[in-house]
Short mmCIF file of C-alpha atoms and ligand atoms in Angstrom, two decimals:
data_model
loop_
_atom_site.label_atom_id
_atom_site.label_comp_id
_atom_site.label_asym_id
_atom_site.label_seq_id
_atom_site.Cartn_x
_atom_site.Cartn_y
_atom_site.Cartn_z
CA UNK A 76 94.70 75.01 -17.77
CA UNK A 77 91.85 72.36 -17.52
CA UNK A 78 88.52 74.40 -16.25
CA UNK A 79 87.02 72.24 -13.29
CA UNK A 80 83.97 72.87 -15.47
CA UNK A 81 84.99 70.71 -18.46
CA UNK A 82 82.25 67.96 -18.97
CA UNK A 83 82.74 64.58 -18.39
CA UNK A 84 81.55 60.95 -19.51
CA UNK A 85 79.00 59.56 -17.41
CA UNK A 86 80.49 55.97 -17.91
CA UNK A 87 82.73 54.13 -19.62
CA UNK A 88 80.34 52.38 -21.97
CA UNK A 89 79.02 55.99 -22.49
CA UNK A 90 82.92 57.11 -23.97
CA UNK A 91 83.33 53.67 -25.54
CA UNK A 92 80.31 53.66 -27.51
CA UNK A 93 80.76 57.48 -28.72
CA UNK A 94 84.29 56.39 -29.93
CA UNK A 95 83.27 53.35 -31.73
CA UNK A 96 80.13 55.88 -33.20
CA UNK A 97 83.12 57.84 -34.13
CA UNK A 98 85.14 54.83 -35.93
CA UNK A 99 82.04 53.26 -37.52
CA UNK A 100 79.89 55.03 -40.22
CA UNK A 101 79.93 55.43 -44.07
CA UNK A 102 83.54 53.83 -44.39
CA UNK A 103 82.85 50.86 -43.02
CA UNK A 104 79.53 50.15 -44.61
CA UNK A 105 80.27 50.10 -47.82
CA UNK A 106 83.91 51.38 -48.83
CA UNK A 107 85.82 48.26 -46.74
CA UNK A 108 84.30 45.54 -48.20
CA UNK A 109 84.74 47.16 -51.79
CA UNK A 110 87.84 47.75 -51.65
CA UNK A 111 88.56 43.77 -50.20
CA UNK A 112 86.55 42.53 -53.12
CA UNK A 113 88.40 44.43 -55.81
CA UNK A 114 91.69 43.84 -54.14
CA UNK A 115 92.58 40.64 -53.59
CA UNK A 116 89.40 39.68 -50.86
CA UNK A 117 90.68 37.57 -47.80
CA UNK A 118 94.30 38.76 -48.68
CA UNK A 119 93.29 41.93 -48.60
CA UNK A 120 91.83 41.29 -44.93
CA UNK A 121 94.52 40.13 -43.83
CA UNK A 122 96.46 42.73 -44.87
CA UNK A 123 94.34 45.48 -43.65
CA UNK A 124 94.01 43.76 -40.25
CA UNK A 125 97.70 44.14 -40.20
CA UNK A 126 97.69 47.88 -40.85
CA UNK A 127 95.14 48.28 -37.99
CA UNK A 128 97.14 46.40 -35.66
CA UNK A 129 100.90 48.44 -36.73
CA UNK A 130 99.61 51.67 -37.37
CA UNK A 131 95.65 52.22 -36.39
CA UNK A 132 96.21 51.18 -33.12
CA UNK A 133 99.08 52.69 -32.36
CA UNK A 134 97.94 56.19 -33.52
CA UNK A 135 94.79 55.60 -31.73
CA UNK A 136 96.57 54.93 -28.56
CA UNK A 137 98.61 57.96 -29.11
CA UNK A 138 95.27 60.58 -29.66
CA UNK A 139 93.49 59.01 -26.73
CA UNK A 140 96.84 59.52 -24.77
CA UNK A 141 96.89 63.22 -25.91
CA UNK A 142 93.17 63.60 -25.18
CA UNK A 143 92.98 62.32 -21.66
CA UNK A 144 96.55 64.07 -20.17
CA UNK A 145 95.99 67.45 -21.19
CA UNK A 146 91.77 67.32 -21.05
CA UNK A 147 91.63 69.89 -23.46
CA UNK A 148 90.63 70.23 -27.52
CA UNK A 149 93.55 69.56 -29.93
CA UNK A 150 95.13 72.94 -30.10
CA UNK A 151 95.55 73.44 -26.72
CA UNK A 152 96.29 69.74 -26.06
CA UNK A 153 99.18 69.85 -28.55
CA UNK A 154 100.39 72.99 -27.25
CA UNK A 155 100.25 71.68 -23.36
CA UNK A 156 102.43 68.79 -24.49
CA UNK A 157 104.85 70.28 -27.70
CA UNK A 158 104.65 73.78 -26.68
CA UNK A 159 103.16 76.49 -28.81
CA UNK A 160 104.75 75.69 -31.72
CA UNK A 161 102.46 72.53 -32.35
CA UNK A 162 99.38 74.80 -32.12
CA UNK A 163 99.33 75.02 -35.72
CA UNK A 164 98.76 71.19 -36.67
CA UNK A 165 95.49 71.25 -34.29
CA UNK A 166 94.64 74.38 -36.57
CA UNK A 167 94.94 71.71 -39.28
CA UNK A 168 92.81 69.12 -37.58
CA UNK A 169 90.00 71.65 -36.90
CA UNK A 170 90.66 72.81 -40.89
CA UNK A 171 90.00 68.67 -41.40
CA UNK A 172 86.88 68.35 -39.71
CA UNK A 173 85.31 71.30 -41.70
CA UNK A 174 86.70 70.39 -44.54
CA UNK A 175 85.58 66.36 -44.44
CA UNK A 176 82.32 67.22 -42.23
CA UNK A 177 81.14 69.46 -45.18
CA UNK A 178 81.26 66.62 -47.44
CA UNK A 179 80.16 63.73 -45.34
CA UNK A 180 76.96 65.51 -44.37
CA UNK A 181 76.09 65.67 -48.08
CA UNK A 182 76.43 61.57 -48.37
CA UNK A 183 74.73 60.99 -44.88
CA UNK A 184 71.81 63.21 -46.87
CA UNK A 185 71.39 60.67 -49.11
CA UNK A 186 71.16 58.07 -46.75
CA UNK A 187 68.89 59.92 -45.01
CA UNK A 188 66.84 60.49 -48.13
CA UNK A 189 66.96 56.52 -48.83
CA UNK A 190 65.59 55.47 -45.69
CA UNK A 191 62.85 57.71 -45.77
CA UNK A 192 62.21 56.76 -49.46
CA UNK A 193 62.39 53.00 -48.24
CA UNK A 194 60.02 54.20 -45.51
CA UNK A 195 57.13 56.20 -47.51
CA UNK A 196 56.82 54.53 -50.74
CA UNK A 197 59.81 51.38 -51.36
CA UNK A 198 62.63 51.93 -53.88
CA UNK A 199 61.83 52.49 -57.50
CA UNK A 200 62.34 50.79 -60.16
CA UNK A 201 64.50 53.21 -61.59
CA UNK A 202 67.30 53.63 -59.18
CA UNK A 203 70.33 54.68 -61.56
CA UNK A 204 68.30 57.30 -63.36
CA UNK A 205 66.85 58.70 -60.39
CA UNK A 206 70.06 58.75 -58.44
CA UNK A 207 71.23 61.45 -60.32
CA UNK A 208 68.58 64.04 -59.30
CA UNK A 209 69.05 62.86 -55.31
CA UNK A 210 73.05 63.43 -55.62
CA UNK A 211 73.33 66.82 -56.81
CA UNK A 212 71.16 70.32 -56.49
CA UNK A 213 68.84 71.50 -54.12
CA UNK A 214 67.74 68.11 -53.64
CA UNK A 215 71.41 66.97 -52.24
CA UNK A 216 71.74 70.21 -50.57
CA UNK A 217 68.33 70.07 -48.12
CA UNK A 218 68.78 66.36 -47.34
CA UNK A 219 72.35 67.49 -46.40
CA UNK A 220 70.77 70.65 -44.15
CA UNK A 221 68.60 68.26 -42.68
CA UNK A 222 71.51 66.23 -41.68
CA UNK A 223 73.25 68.39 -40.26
CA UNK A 224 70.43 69.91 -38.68
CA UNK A 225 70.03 66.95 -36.46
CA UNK A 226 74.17 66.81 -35.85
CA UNK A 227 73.89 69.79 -34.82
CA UNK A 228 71.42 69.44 -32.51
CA UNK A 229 72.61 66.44 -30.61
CA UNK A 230 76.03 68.29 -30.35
CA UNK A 231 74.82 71.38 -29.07
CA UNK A 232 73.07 68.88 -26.19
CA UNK A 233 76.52 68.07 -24.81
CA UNK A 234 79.01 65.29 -24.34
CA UNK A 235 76.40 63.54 -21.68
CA UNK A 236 73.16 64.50 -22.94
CA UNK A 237 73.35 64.95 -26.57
CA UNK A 238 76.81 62.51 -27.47
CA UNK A 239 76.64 59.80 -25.09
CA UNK A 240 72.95 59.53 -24.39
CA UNK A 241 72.78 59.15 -28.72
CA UNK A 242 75.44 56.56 -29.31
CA UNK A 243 74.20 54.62 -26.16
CA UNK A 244 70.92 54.12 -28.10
CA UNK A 245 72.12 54.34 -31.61
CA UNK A 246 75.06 52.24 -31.83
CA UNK A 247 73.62 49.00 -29.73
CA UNK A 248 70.55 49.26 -32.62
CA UNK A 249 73.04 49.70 -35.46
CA UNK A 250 74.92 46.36 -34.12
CA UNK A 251 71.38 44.50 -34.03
CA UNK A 252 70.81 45.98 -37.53
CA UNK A 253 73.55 44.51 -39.19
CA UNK A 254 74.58 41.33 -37.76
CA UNK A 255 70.53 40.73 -38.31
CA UNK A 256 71.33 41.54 -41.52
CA UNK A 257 74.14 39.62 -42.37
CA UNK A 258 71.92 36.33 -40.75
CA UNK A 259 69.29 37.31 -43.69
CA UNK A 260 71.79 37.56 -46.87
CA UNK A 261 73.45 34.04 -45.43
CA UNK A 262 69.94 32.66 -46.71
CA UNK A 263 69.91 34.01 -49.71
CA UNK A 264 70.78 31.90 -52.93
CA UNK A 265 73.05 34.41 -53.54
CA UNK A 266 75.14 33.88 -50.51
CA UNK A 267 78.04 31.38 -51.74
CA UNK A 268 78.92 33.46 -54.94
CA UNK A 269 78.60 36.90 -52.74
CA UNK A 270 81.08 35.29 -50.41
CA UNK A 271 83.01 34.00 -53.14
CA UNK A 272 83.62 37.55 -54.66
CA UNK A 273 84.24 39.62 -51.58
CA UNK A 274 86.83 36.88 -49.91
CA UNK A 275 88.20 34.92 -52.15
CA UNK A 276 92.26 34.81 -51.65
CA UNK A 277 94.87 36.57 -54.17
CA UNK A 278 97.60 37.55 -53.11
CA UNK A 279 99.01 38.40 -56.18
CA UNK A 280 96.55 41.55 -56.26
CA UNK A 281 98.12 42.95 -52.74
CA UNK A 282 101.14 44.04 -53.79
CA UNK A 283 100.56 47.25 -55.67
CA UNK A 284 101.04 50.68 -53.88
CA UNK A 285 97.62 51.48 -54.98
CA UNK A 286 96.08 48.93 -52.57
CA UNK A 287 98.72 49.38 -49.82
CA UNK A 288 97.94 53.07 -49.78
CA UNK A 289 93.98 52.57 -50.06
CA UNK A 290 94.31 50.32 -46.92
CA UNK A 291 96.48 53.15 -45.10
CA UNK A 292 93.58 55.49 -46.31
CA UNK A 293 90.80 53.17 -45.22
CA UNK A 294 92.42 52.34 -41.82
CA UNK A 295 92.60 56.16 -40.83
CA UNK A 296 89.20 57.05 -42.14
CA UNK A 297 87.62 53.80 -40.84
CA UNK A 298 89.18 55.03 -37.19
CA UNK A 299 88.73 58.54 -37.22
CA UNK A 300 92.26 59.15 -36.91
CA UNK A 301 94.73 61.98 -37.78
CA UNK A 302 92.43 64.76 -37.48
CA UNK A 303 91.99 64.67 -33.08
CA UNK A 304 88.58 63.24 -33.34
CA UNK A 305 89.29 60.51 -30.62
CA UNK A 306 91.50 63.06 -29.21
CA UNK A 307 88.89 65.27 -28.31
CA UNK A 308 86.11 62.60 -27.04
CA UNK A 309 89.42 61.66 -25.11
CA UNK A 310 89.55 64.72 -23.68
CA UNK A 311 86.48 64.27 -21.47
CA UNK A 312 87.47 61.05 -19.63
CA UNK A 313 89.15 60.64 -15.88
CA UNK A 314 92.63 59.39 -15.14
CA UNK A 315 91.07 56.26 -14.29
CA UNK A 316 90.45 55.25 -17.51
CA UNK A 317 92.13 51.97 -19.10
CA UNK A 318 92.99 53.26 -22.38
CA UNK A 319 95.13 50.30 -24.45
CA UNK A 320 91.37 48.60 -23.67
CA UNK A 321 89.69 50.99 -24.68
CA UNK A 322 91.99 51.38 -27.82
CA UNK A 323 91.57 47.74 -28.51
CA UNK A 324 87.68 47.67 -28.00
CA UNK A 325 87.63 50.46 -30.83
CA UNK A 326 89.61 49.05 -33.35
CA UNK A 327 88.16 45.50 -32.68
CA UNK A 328 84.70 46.99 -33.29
CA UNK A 329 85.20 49.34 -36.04
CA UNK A 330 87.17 46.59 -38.01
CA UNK A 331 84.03 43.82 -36.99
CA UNK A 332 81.55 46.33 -38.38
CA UNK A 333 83.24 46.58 -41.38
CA UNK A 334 83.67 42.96 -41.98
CA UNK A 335 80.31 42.07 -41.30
CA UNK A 336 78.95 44.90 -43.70
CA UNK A 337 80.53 43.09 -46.49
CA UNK A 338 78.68 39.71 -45.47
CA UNK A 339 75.13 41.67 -46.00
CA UNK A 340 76.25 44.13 -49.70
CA UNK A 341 77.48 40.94 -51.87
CA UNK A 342 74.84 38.28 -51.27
CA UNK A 343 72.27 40.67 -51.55
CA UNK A 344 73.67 41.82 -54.95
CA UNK A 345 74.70 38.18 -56.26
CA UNK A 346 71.47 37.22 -55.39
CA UNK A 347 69.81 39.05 -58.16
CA UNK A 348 72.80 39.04 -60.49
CA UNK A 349 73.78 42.56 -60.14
CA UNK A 350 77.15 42.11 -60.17
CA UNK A 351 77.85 43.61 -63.39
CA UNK A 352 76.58 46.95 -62.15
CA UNK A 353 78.99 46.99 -59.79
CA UNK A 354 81.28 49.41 -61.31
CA UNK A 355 83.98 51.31 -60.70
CA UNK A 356 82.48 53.61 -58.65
CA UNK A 357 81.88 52.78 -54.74
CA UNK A 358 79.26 55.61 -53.92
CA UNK A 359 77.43 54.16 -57.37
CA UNK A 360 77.55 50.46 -55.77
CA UNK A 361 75.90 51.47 -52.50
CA UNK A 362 73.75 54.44 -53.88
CA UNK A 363 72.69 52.40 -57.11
CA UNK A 364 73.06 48.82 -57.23
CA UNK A 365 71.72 47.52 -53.63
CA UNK A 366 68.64 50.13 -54.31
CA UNK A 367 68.36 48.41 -57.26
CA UNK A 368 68.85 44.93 -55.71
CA UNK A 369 65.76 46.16 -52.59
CA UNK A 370 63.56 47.42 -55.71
CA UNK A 371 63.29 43.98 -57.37
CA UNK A 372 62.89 42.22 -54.08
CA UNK A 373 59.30 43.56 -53.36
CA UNK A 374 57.95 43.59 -49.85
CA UNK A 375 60.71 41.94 -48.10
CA UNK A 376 63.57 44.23 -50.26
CA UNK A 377 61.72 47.38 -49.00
CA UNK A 378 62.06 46.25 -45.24
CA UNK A 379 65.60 45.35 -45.48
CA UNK A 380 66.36 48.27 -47.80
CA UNK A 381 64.42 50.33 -45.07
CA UNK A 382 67.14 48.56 -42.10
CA UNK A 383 69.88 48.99 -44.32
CA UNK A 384 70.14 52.64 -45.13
CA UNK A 385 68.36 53.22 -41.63
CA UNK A 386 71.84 51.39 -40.10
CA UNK A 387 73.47 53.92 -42.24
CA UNK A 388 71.98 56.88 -41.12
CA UNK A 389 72.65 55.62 -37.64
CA UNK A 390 76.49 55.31 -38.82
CA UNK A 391 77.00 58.53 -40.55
CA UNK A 392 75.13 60.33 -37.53
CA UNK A 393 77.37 59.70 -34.83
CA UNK A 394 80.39 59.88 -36.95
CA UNK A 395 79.27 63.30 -38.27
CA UNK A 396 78.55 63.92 -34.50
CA UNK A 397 82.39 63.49 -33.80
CA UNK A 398 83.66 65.65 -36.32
CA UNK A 399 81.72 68.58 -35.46
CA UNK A 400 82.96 67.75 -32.16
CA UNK A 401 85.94 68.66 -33.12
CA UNK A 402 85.48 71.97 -34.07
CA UNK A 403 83.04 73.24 -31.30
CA UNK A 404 85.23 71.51 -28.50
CA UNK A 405 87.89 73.78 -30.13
CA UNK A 406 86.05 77.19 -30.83
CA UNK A 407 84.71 76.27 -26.73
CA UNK A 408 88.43 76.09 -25.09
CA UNK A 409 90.20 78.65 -27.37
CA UNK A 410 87.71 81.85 -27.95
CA UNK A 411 85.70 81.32 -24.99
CA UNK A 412 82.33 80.54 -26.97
CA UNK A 413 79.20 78.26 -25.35
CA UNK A 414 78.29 75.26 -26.64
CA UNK A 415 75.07 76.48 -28.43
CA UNK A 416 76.93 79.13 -30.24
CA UNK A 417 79.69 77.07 -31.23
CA UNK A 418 77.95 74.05 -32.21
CA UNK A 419 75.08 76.60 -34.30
CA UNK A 420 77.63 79.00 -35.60
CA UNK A 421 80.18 76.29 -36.21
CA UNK A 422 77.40 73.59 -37.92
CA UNK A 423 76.22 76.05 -39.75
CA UNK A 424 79.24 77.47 -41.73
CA UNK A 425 80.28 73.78 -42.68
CA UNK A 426 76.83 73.46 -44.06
CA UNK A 427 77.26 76.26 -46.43
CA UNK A 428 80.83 74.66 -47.41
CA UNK A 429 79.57 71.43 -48.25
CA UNK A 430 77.48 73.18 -51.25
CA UNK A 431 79.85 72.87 -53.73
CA UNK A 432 79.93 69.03 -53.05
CA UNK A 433 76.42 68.86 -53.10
CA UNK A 434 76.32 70.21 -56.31
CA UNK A 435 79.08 68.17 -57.73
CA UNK A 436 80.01 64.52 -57.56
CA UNK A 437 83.55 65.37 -58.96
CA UNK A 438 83.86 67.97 -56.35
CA UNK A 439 82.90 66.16 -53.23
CA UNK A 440 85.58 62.95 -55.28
CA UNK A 441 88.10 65.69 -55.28
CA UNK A 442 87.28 66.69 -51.67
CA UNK A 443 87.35 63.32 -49.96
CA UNK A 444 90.96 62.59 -51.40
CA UNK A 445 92.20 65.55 -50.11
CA UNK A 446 91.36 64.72 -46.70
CA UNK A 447 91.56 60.97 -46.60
CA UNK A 448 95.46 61.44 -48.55
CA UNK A 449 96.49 64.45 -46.93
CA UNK A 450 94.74 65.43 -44.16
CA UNK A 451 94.97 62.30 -42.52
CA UNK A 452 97.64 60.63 -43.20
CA UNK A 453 99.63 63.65 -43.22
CA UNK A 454 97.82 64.34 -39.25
CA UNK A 455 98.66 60.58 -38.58
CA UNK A 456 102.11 61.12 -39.69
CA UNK A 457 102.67 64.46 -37.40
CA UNK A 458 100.69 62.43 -34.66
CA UNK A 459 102.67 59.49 -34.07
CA UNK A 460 106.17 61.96 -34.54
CA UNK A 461 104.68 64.27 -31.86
CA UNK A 462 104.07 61.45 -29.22
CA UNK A 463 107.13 59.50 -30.02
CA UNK A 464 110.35 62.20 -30.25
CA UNK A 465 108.08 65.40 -28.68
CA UNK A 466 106.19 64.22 -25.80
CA UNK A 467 107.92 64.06 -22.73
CA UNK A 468 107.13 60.62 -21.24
CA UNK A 469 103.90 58.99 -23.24
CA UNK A 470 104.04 55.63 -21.87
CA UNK A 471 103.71 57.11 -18.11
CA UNK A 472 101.09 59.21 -19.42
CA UNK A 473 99.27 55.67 -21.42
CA UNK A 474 100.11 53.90 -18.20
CA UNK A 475 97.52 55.74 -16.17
CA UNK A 476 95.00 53.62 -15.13
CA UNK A 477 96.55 50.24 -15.91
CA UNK A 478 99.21 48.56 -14.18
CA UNK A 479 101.64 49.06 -17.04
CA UNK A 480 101.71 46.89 -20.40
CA UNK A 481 104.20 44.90 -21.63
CA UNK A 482 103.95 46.02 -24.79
CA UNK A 483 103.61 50.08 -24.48
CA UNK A 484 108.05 50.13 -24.97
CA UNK A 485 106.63 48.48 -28.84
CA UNK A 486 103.92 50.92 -28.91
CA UNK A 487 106.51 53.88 -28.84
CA UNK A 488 109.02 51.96 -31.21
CA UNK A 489 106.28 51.34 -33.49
CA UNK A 490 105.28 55.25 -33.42
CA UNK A 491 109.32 56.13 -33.53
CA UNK A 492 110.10 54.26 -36.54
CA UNK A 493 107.38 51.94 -37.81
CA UNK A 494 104.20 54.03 -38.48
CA UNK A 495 106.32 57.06 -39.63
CA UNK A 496 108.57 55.41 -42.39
CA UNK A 497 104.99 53.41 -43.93
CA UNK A 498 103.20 56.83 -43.60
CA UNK A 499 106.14 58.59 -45.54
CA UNK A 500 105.81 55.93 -48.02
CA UNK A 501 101.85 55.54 -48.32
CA UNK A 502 102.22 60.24 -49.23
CA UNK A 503 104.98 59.67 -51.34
CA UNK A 504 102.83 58.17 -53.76
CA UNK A 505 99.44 59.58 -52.49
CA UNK A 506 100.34 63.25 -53.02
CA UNK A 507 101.10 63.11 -56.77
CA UNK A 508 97.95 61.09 -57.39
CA UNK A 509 96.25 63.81 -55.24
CA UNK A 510 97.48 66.81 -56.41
CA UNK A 511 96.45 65.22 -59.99
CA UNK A 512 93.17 65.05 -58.91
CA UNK A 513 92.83 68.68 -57.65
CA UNK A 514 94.22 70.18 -61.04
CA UNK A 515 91.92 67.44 -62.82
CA UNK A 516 88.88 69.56 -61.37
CA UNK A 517 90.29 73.08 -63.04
CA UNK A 518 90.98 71.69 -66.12
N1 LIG B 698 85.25 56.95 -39.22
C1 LIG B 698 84.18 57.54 -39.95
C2 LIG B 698 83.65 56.54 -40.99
O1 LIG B 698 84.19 55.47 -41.15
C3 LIG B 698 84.56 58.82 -40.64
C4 LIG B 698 85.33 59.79 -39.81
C5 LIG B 698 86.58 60.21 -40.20
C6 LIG B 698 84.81 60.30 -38.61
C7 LIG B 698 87.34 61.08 -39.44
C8 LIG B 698 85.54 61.18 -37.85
C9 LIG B 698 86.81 61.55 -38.24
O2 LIG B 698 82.69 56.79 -41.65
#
């Protein structure tokens, strides 16, 4: 089944760093540490670490496991494991990375747009009026085909010389980036009260289903799980590979990134009282009020505004970079097509889908709920099922490469029993809420 002429990572930094590109991008810079602040702060942390550790990892471990034994994209490497039957839910996951791809690019546009405006001529005055013409229209829409353009084009170099060489470059400068940062806002006057809002204890806030499903959400989008991202960048490394490290290294990073993003957004905004602009909205917080907050800073607000959205970029790049990956790994093993084709002809048509959310907030709203409270968690939920009542023997197959774990007999339990029953939970209540939202945008 596996060609001999299926490409390979060069190293294991190489695989390591393309998965953590994966993991970290527009959901950790911004959406983690909002949702911490308006739920509850360090409890929230807590509680999110927790999710990562009973259901992240263990789903992780599972799509890397998947990846690696069958070496093939996620239809085929469902099928070579479950039988045709399963072929369908890897239809799904390449329907997911379409679907959230065509969305994402539009975002990573703006972004894009940002840094170049931090670049050229500094962030204006005017931030909230202006963001409104750089959201929506043709303005969204190129920044968006410029995007992808580049996606594209590090895809179509392959998984050693377009994916690895770019996250071995891009994801070491994103690290300096932020942790250089964070060292900055910890100087500013704002610092204490920015700390004070984002991690401040209450555990009385936790309890909702609201939160507990917005963590479930988070968790999979933060980790790229439940639509065979990992499993596919899985899917080009050896036997030898030790994957609960690798698993570990992933999560450890993705969640670090995340945490540390929220140490650079709320002093900056404290320190010039923009708190109250806030809002309710997250996309408004990040596309609005730190612009806002780099625009009254001057010369030294332009430079870090310039680092900022540049880290960003970086972020949403090799994320994006995985999700196409996705598809063209896909339309490569099952109709035969070369990489240049698939990544062009593939890149291309998601492009042209993510038009409607480039001309409509609400739309691209609509959008990302779908896939955060279906697609993935619903994949996640089909995942773990697969590997822990379908698949013959998983923890021989995870076992490769290591001398056995003590703790892969929890791993299985945890994908039996524990991660299922939560995930049925977290779509009992996410569905409704989602479905809501989908009507909301026909009425
Ligand atoms: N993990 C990425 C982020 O946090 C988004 C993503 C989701 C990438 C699903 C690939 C697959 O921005």
């Amino acid at each position: 089944m596996a060609t001999a002429a299926r490409e390979h990572w060069s190293s294991r930094t190489g695989f390591v760093l393309a998965a953590v590109g994966s993991a970290v991008g527009l959901g950790n810079m911004w959406r983690f540490s909002y949702l911490a602040a308006e739920n509850g702060g360090a409890a929230f942390v807590v509680f999110y670490l927790l999710v990562t550790l009973c259901v992240g990892i263990p789903v992780l471990l599972a799509e890397l496991v998947i990846g690696r034994g069958s070496q093939q994209s996620p239809i085929r490497a469902l099928a070579h494991y479950g039988g045709a039957a399963w072929k369908p839910l890897g239809a799904v996951f390449v329907a997911a990375g379409f679907l959230i791809l065509s969305y994402y690019g539009v975002i990573a546009g703006w972004t894009v747009r940002y840094a170049l405006v931090g670049l050229v001529q500094g962030f204006p005055a005017d931030v909230a009026e202006s963001f409104g013409e750089v959201a929506t229209g043709w303005d969204a829409f190129g920044f968006h085909v410029l995007f992808m353009g580049i996606t594209i084009g590090v895809v179509a170099g392959g998984v050693k010389g377009g994916i690895e060489r770019t996250s071995l470059v891009l994801m070491p400068t994103l690290f300096v980036i932020v942790v250089g940062l964070a060292f900055y806002a910890a100087t500013l006057d704002g610092a204490g009260p920015g700390y004070n809002y984002y991690l401040s204890a209450d555990f009385s806030k936790l309890f909702h289903w609201n939160v507990i499903k917005d963590a479930a959400g988070q968790a999979f989008f933060s980790l790229s799980l439940g639509m065979g991202a990992m499993l596919t960048f899985a899917s080009y490394l050896s036997r030898e590979e030790h994957l609960p490290a690798s698993t570990l290294v992933i999560a450890g990073a993705d969640v670090a990134v995340a945490f540390v993003a929220g140490l650079v957004v709320f002093p900056l905004i404290f320190a010039l009282g923009l708190e109250e602009s806030v809002g309710a909205s997250t996309v408004g917080a990040l596309f609005i009020t730190l612009p806002q907050a780099f625009a009254e800073m001057g010369g030294v607000g332009r430079f870090v505004g310039l680092l900022f959205f540049a880290a960003l970029v970086v972020g949403a790049l090799t994320s994006a970079i995985s999700l196409l990956e996705v598809v063209v790994a896909s339309a490569m093993d099952g109709l035969g097509w070369s990489r240049h084709k698939a990544a062009w002809l593939a890149g291309g048509a998601i492009t042209l889908l993510g038009a409607p959310s480039a001309w409509s907030t609400d739309v691209l709203g609509v959008i990302d709920q779908v896939a955060n409270n279906l697609f993935l968690l619903g994949g996640g939920l089909a995942l773990s099922l697969f590997v822990g009542w379908v698949m013959h023997d998983p923890i021989a197959e995870a076992a490769d490469g290591t001398e056995g774990i003590r703790w892969f007999p929890i791993w299985r339990w945890l994908l039996r029993v524990v991660v299922p029953v939560f995930l049925v939970l977290v779509l009992w209540y996410a569905i409704p809420e989602t479905w809501d939202a989908v009507a909301g945008l026909f009425s």
